[in-house]
């Protein structure tokens, strides 16, 4: 997903695309990996005087519900990134800088063998650690 596709989806669902909403989307589109609401707020405060925390959190929740943003939790804090929609994959997530690396292996084939009579609706597989740059820092 990118900013223009996210804006198309918002319009299709009847949501207005304000300057603040576009700036939030652009922040995540430009980000390399997961980012926190705090990082977003710090960025938006340089562009929009007096931006409301409620506005930011309401939009983060909306974008996550619509599938525009992915959500994960690192060190007890919610982190967001633009959703990956080009193919099915999972992520390695650096616990220090939030950068991600795609993992094309999916463990669900093995899991389905042990859950034969269960209805699986969705799954998420993430590996956490330190990226090479953070290991040497």
Short mmCIF file of C-alpha atoms in Angstrom, two decimals:
data_model
loop_
_atom_site.label_atom_id
_atom_site.label_comp_id
_atom_site.label_asym_id
_atom_site.label_seq_id
_atom_site.Cartn_x
_atom_site.Cartn_y
_atom_site.Cartn_z
CA UNK A 1 0.00 0.00 0.00
CA UNK A 2 1.14 3.54 -0.64
CA UNK A 3 -0.30 6.99 0.06
CA UNK A 4 -2.26 7.29 -3.19
CA UNK A 5 -3.83 3.82 -2.84
CA UNK A 6 -4.70 4.56 0.79
CA UNK A 7 -6.36 7.84 -0.22
CA UNK A 8 -8.35 6.01 -2.92
CA UNK A 9 -9.54 3.51 -0.30
CA UNK A 10 -10.52 6.29 2.12
CA UNK A 11 -12.54 8.05 -0.59
CA UNK A 12 -14.19 4.80 -1.64
CA UNK A 13 -15.28 4.21 1.97
CA UNK A 14 -16.66 7.75 2.24
CA UNK A 15 -13.92 9.37 4.34
CA UNK A 16 -12.59 12.86 3.66
CA UNK A 17 -8.92 13.12 2.78
CA UNK A 18 -7.75 16.11 4.79
CA UNK A 19 -4.23 17.49 4.78
CA UNK A 20 -3.56 15.92 8.17
CA UNK A 21 -4.73 12.51 6.95
CA UNK A 22 -2.50 12.78 3.90
CA UNK A 23 0.46 13.83 6.05
CA UNK A 24 -0.06 10.81 8.34
CA UNK A 25 -0.14 8.50 5.33
CA UNK A 26 2.95 10.12 3.80
CA UNK A 27 4.84 9.72 7.10
CA UNK A 28 4.24 5.97 7.09
CA UNK A 29 4.77 5.64 3.34
CA UNK A 30 8.21 7.27 3.71
CA UNK A 31 9.13 5.31 6.87
CA UNK A 32 11.48 2.36 6.68
CA UNK A 33 9.76 -0.05 9.05
CA UNK A 34 7.48 0.32 12.04
CA UNK A 35 7.02 3.71 13.73
CA UNK A 36 5.29 4.76 16.94
CA UNK A 37 2.48 7.25 17.45
CA UNK A 38 5.00 9.37 19.39
CA UNK A 39 7.28 9.56 16.33
CA UNK A 40 4.30 10.50 14.19
CA UNK A 41 3.24 13.22 16.65
CA UNK A 42 6.75 14.70 16.72
CA UNK A 43 6.76 14.79 12.92
CA UNK A 44 3.28 16.30 12.60
CA UNK A 45 3.93 18.98 15.23
CA UNK A 46 6.51 20.50 12.87
CA UNK A 47 3.85 20.78 10.15
CA UNK A 48 0.58 21.39 12.05
CA UNK A 49 0.48 23.70 15.08
CA UNK A 50 -1.60 22.30 17.92
CA UNK A 51 -2.44 18.97 16.31
CA UNK A 52 -4.59 16.91 18.64
CA UNK A 53 -3.47 13.56 20.07
CA UNK A 54 -7.07 12.42 19.64
CA UNK A 55 -6.92 13.20 15.91
CA UNK A 56 -3.74 11.19 15.53
CA UNK A 57 -4.92 8.17 17.50
CA UNK A 58 -8.36 8.19 15.87
CA UNK A 59 -6.73 8.14 12.41
CA UNK A 60 -4.21 5.45 13.39
CA UNK A 61 -7.10 3.27 14.59
CA UNK A 62 -9.10 3.98 11.41
CA UNK A 63 -6.14 3.17 9.14
CA UNK A 64 -5.48 -0.05 11.01
CA UNK A 65 -9.15 -1.11 10.84
CA UNK A 66 -9.20 -0.40 7.09
CA UNK A 67 -6.03 -2.43 6.49
CA UNK A 68 -3.97 0.60 5.49
CA UNK A 69 -1.60 0.26 8.45
CA UNK A 70 -0.21 -2.88 10.06
CA UNK A 71 0.15 -2.95 13.83
CA UNK A 72 2.63 -4.72 16.07
CA UNK A 73 3.70 -4.28 19.65
CA UNK A 74 7.35 -3.77 20.56
CA UNK A 75 8.52 -3.25 24.12
CA UNK A 76 4.94 -2.65 25.29
CA UNK A 77 4.25 0.09 22.73
CA UNK A 78 2.14 -0.04 19.57
CA UNK A 79 4.07 0.43 16.32
CA UNK A 80 2.59 0.99 12.86
CA UNK A 81 3.72 0.64 9.26
CA UNK A 82 2.11 0.82 5.85
CA UNK A 83 0.47 -2.51 5.01
CA UNK A 84 2.18 -4.84 2.58
CA UNK A 85 -0.35 -5.97 0.01
CA UNK A 86 1.81 -7.13 -2.89
CA UNK A 87 2.19 -10.75 -1.70
CA UNK A 88 1.79 -12.97 1.36
CA UNK A 89 4.80 -12.77 3.62
CA UNK A 90 5.89 -12.20 7.20
CA UNK A 91 8.48 -9.97 8.86
CA UNK A 92 11.65 -9.84 10.88
CA UNK A 93 11.34 -6.69 13.01
CA UNK A 94 14.32 -4.95 14.60
CA UNK A 95 13.48 -4.26 18.24
CA UNK A 96 15.81 -1.26 18.28
CA UNK A 97 15.16 0.73 15.09
CA UNK A 98 11.87 -0.83 13.89
CA UNK A 99 13.14 -1.70 10.41
CA UNK A 100 11.63 -4.79 8.84
CA UNK A 101 12.80 -7.50 6.50
CA UNK A 102 10.34 -9.61 4.54
CA UNK A 103 10.27 -13.35 5.28
CA UNK A 104 8.75 -15.36 2.45
CA UNK A 105 8.47 -18.57 4.48
CA UNK A 106 5.07 -19.18 6.08
CA UNK A 107 4.67 -21.69 8.92
CA UNK A 108 0.93 -22.13 8.33
CA UNK A 109 1.23 -25.33 6.28
CA UNK A 110 2.72 -27.08 9.32
CA UNK A 111 0.29 -25.44 11.74
CA UNK A 112 -2.73 -26.54 9.67
CA UNK A 113 -1.60 -30.16 10.02
CA UNK A 114 -1.97 -29.93 13.80
CA UNK A 115 -5.26 -28.00 13.69
CA UNK A 116 -7.15 -30.25 11.31
CA UNK A 117 -10.65 -29.65 12.71
CA UNK A 118 -10.16 -25.95 13.43
CA UNK A 119 -11.26 -23.00 11.31
CA UNK A 120 -8.31 -20.64 10.94
CA UNK A 121 -9.44 -17.12 10.07
CA UNK A 122 -6.14 -15.27 9.97
CA UNK A 123 -2.57 -15.39 11.18
CA UNK A 124 0.45 -13.23 11.83
CA UNK A 125 4.03 -14.42 12.11
CA UNK A 126 6.80 -12.07 13.23
CA UNK A 127 10.37 -12.60 14.33
CA UNK A 128 11.99 -10.03 16.63
CA UNK A 129 15.66 -9.24 17.13
CA UNK A 130 18.32 -6.77 16.07
CA UNK A 131 19.16 -5.86 12.48
CA UNK A 132 22.83 -5.92 11.40
CA UNK A 133 23.19 -2.12 11.79
CA UNK A 134 21.82 -2.16 15.36
CA UNK A 135 24.00 -5.13 16.30
CA UNK A 136 27.16 -3.21 15.43
CA UNK A 137 26.03 0.08 17.02
#
